[in-house]
GROMACS .gro file of C-alpha atoms in nm:
model
  211
    1MET     CA    1   2.973  -2.692   1.869
    2LEU     CA    2   2.740  -2.466   1.670
    3THR     CA    3   2.661  -2.127   1.821
    4ALA     CA    4   2.385  -1.882   1.746
    5SER     CA    5   2.461  -1.606   1.500
    6PRO     CA    6   2.568  -1.282   1.674
    7HIS     CA    7   2.362  -1.088   1.421
    8PRO     CA    8   2.027  -1.268   1.385
    9ARG     CA    9   1.851  -0.962   1.247
   10ARG     CA   10   2.117  -0.918   0.980
   11ALA     CA   11   2.089  -1.284   0.885
   12THR     CA   12   1.710  -1.263   0.870
   13SER     CA   13   1.727  -0.950   0.657
   14ALA     CA   14   1.972  -1.115   0.420
   15ALA     CA   15   1.746  -1.421   0.391
   16VAL     CA   16   1.442  -1.203   0.315
   17TRP     CA   17   1.624  -1.000   0.051
   18GLY     CA   18   1.778  -1.312  -0.100
   19SER     CA   19   1.437  -1.476  -0.125
   20LEU     CA   20   1.293  -1.162  -0.284
   21VAL     CA   21   1.567  -1.158  -0.548
   22VAL     CA   22   1.495  -1.523  -0.629
   23PHE     CA   23   1.121  -1.461  -0.662
   24VAL     CA   24   1.178  -1.156  -0.882
   25ALA     CA   25   1.416  -1.349  -1.106
   26LEU     CA   26   1.176  -1.644  -1.138
   27HIS     CA   27   0.886  -1.412  -1.209
   28ALA     CA   28   1.086  -1.233  -1.478
   29LEU     CA   29   1.163  -1.568  -1.642
   30GLN     CA   30   0.806  -1.699  -1.616
   31PRO     CA   31   0.550  -1.423  -1.547
   32GLU     CA   32   0.249  -1.624  -1.663
   33GLY     CA   33   0.074  -1.938  -1.544
   34VAL     CA   34   0.088  -2.103  -1.205
   35LEU     CA   35   0.457  -2.029  -1.152
   36GLY     CA   36   0.411  -1.666  -1.247
   37GLN     CA   37   0.123  -1.624  -1.005
   38ALA     CA   38   0.311  -1.806  -0.730
   39THR     CA   39   0.626  -1.596  -0.765
   40TYR     CA   40   0.412  -1.281  -0.758
   41LEU     CA   41   0.196  -1.380  -0.464
   42ALA     CA   42   0.471  -1.518  -0.242
   43PRO     CA   43   0.644  -1.181  -0.183
   44VAL     CA   44   0.307  -1.004  -0.154
   45VAL     CA   45   0.175  -1.240   0.112
   46GLY     CA   46   0.516  -1.266   0.277
   47GLY     CA   47   0.541  -0.888   0.293
   48ALA     CA   48   0.208  -0.866   0.475
   49VAL     CA   49   0.319  -1.132   0.724
   50LEU     CA   50   0.650  -0.957   0.787
   51ALA     CA   51   0.471  -0.624   0.828
   52TRP     CA   52   0.250  -0.775   1.098
   53ILE     CA   53   0.549  -0.929   1.276
   54GLY     CA   54   0.729  -0.595   1.258
   55ALA     CA   55   0.423  -0.411   1.390
   56ARG     CA   56   0.403  -0.638   1.695
   57ARG     CA   57   0.768  -0.564   1.772
   58ARG     CA   58   0.726  -0.187   1.766
   59PRO     CA   59   0.702   0.007   2.094
   60ALA     CA   60   0.353   0.004   2.241
   61GLY     CA   61   0.286   0.365   2.148
   62GLU     CA   62   0.366   0.307   1.782
   63ARG     CA   63   0.201  -0.029   1.718
   64GLY     CA   64  -0.137   0.114   1.621
   65HIS     CA   65  -0.010   0.283   1.304
   66TRP     CA   66   0.195  -0.015   1.197
   67LYS     CA   67  -0.081  -0.267   1.268
   68LEU     CA   68  -0.320  -0.069   1.049
   69VAL     CA   69  -0.062  -0.064   0.770
   70ALA     CA   70  -0.003  -0.438   0.815
   71LEU     CA   71  -0.377  -0.500   0.795
   72GLY     CA   72  -0.390  -0.285   0.483
   73LEU     CA   73  -0.115  -0.489   0.322
   74ALA     CA   74  -0.290  -0.808   0.428
   75ALA     CA   75  -0.617  -0.691   0.270
   76SER     CA   76  -0.432  -0.608  -0.050
   77ALA     CA   77  -0.265  -0.949  -0.046
   78VAL     CA   78  -0.600  -1.124   0.000
   79GLY     CA   79  -0.731  -0.928  -0.297
   80ASP     CA   80  -0.434  -1.039  -0.505
   81VAL     CA   81  -0.488  -1.403  -0.408
   82ILE     CA   82  -0.856  -1.385  -0.503
   83TRP     CA   83  -0.784  -1.208  -0.832
   84SER     CA   84  -0.510  -1.458  -0.919
   85GLY     CA   85  -0.744  -1.746  -0.840
   86PHE     CA   86  -0.998  -1.614  -1.089
   87ALA     CA   87  -0.722  -1.560  -1.345
   88LEU     CA   88  -0.595  -1.917  -1.312
   89VAL     CA   89  -0.942  -2.071  -1.333
   90ASP     CA   90  -1.083  -1.852  -1.611
   91GLY     CA   91  -0.759  -1.784  -1.797
   92VAL     CA   92  -0.801  -1.408  -1.757
   93GLY     CA   93  -0.835  -1.175  -1.460
   94PRO     CA   94  -1.184  -1.040  -1.384
   95ASP     CA   95  -1.276  -0.679  -1.460
   96ALA     CA   96  -1.430  -0.655  -1.113
   97SER     CA   97  -1.473  -0.906  -0.833
   98VAL     CA   98  -1.483  -0.947  -0.458
   99ALA     CA   99  -1.107  -0.884  -0.470
  100ASP     CA  100  -1.184  -0.515  -0.520
  101VAL     CA  101  -1.353  -0.505  -0.180
  102PHE     CA  102  -1.020  -0.599  -0.022
  103TYR     CA  103  -0.827  -0.357  -0.244
  104ILE     CA  104  -1.051  -0.065  -0.144
  105GLY     CA  105  -1.032  -0.179   0.217
  106SER     CA  106  -0.652  -0.173   0.204
  107TYR     CA  107  -0.659   0.192   0.099
  108LEU     CA  108  -0.898   0.283   0.379
  109LEU     CA  109  -0.687   0.109   0.642
  110ILE     CA  110  -0.372   0.287   0.529
  111PHE     CA  111  -0.559   0.619   0.512
  112VAL     CA  112  -0.657   0.575   0.877
  113ALA     CA  113  -0.300   0.482   0.972
  114LEU     CA  114  -0.158   0.798   0.816
  115LEU     CA  115  -0.431   1.021   0.959
  116ARG     CA  116  -0.372   0.874   1.305
  117LEU     CA  117  -0.003   0.947   1.267
  118LEU     CA  118  -0.076   1.309   1.179
  119VAL     CA  119  -0.319   1.354   1.468
  120ARG     CA  120  -0.093   1.182   1.720
  121ARG     CA  121   0.216   1.378   1.623
  122ASN     CA  122   0.024   1.704   1.594
  123PRO     CA  123  -0.277   1.722   1.832
  124ASP     CA  124  -0.386   2.050   1.672
  125VAL     CA  125  -0.415   1.895   1.327
  126ARG     CA  126  -0.794   1.943   1.334
  127LEU     CA  127  -0.734   2.316   1.351
  128ASP     CA  128  -0.451   2.314   1.099
  129VAL     CA  129  -0.640   2.483   0.816
  130ASP     CA  130  -0.322   2.540   0.615
  131GLY     CA  131  -0.236   2.171   0.639
  132ILE     CA  132  -0.582   2.067   0.523
  133LEU     CA  133  -0.566   2.310   0.231
  134ASP     CA  134  -0.221   2.174   0.141
  135MET     CA  135  -0.354   1.818   0.131
  136VAL     CA  136  -0.658   1.920  -0.075
  137ALA     CA  137  -0.441   2.114  -0.318
  138THR     CA  138  -0.190   1.830  -0.353
  139GLY     CA  139  -0.466   1.574  -0.403
  140THR     CA  140  -0.640   1.794  -0.661
  141VAL     CA  141  -0.323   1.854  -0.860
  142THR     CA  142  -0.238   1.483  -0.853
  143VAL     CA  143  -0.587   1.387  -0.972
  144LEU     CA  144  -0.557   1.638  -1.257
  145LEU     CA  145  -0.221   1.492  -1.353
  146VAL     CA  146  -0.347   1.134  -1.360
  147TRP     CA  147  -0.684   1.221  -1.518
  148ALA     CA  148  -0.564   1.204  -1.877
  149TRP     CA  149  -0.337   0.907  -1.803
  150ALA     CA  150  -0.570   0.681  -1.605
  151VAL     CA  151  -0.908   0.824  -1.508
  152ALA     CA  152  -1.034   0.947  -1.845
  153PRO     CA  153  -0.942   0.626  -2.035
  154SER     CA  154  -1.114   0.417  -1.765
  155LEU     CA  155  -1.432   0.623  -1.779
  156GLY     CA  156  -1.430   0.620  -2.158
  157ASP     CA  157  -1.390   0.243  -2.197
  158ASP     CA  158  -1.724   0.137  -2.347
  159SER     CA  159  -1.628  -0.232  -2.344
  160VAL     CA  160  -1.740  -0.258  -1.980
  161GLY     CA  161  -2.037  -0.128  -1.783
  162LEU     CA  162  -2.046   0.200  -1.596
  163PRO     CA  163  -1.999   0.042  -1.247
  164VAL     CA  164  -1.675  -0.124  -1.362
  165ARG     CA  165  -1.554   0.199  -1.522
  166LEU     CA  166  -1.621   0.390  -1.201
  167LEU     CA  167  -1.437   0.122  -1.004
  168TRP     CA  168  -1.135   0.141  -1.232
  169ALA     CA  169  -1.134   0.520  -1.217
  170SER     CA  170  -1.149   0.517  -0.837
  171TYR     CA  171  -0.804   0.363  -0.797
  172PRO     CA  172  -0.597   0.654  -0.936
  173VAL     CA  173  -0.814   0.891  -0.730
  174LEU     CA  174  -0.739   0.688  -0.417
  175ASP     CA  175  -0.370   0.694  -0.510
  176ALA     CA  176  -0.387   1.072  -0.537
  177VAL     CA  177  -0.544   1.106  -0.191
  178LEU     CA  178  -0.287   0.867  -0.046
  179LEU     CA  179  -0.004   1.063  -0.207
  180ALA     CA  180  -0.142   1.383  -0.055
  181LEU     CA  181  -0.133   1.225   0.290
  182VAL     CA  182   0.221   1.095   0.238
  183LEU     CA  183   0.345   1.438   0.128
  184ARG     CA  184   0.169   1.601   0.421
  185ILE     CA  185   0.354   1.375   0.663
  186VAL     CA  186   0.685   1.448   0.493
  187VAL     CA  187   0.644   1.827   0.517
  188ASN     CA  188   0.476   1.831   0.859
  189ARG     CA  189   0.736   1.903   1.124
  190ALA     CA  190   0.549   1.720   1.400
  191ALA     CA  191   0.487   1.407   1.192
  192ARG     CA  192   0.823   1.408   1.017
  193THR     CA  193   0.993   1.180   1.267
  194GLY     CA  194   1.164   0.845   1.224
  195ILE     CA  195   0.835   0.658   1.230
  196GLY     CA  196   0.665   0.916   1.007
  197VAL     CA  197   0.927   0.909   0.733
  198LEU     CA  198   0.960   0.530   0.754
  199LEU     CA  199   0.584   0.479   0.738
  200ALA     CA  200   0.539   0.728   0.455
  201SER     CA  201   0.827   0.573   0.261
  202GLY     CA  202   0.675   0.226   0.298
  203VAL     CA  203   0.337   0.348   0.175
  204ALA     CA  204   0.501   0.524  -0.119
  205ALA     CA  205   0.687   0.203  -0.209
  206TRP     CA  206   0.358   0.010  -0.192
  207MET     CA  207   0.201   0.262  -0.430
  208LEU     CA  208   0.491   0.241  -0.676
  209ALA     CA  209   0.485  -0.140  -0.669
  210ASP     CA  210   0.119  -0.127  -0.772
  211LEU     CA  211   0.180   0.084  -1.083
   0.00000   0.00000   0.00000
């Protein structure tokens, strides 16, 4: 008689990682066309679904942060689906579209999640002038570093209108602000707990995957 696996979480984790490896391999073999879009979107959408499931399983006091992150990932996934739909229909991805509304929304949701984590773990964060200055300094330095690499070329691209150029330039700026928040959590003693490091690491991985 068949019995349930004694390690269901381990089996589920193995299945998720195995599926991810398959999708990555298929995408590497065929990055374009319908198959390429499908193998890209499947892990993106699946990741958002798993994030929401994981958020619901967190302790009650921690669900708020994780649900906001899951919603942020879901918004980003919706943006990817919309952008890919335009790309499949038109043969090329749009310079700007309604997908950008969801992309910007995903940043805002994750910003709120990280700020809530800082405030919850450190109730005096509003009075933490040094912490605020650290975040501003980190964000400023990061923006300066990415200016020549991403912002300046976007603003100087005369092939598109000014609104599109500003939209393109906003993404590295948002990344810089997000990085500042992640670093603040890592160095903040009150926020640097298991949930803080895990949440910050997940956000950092999301940023790297979008490069």
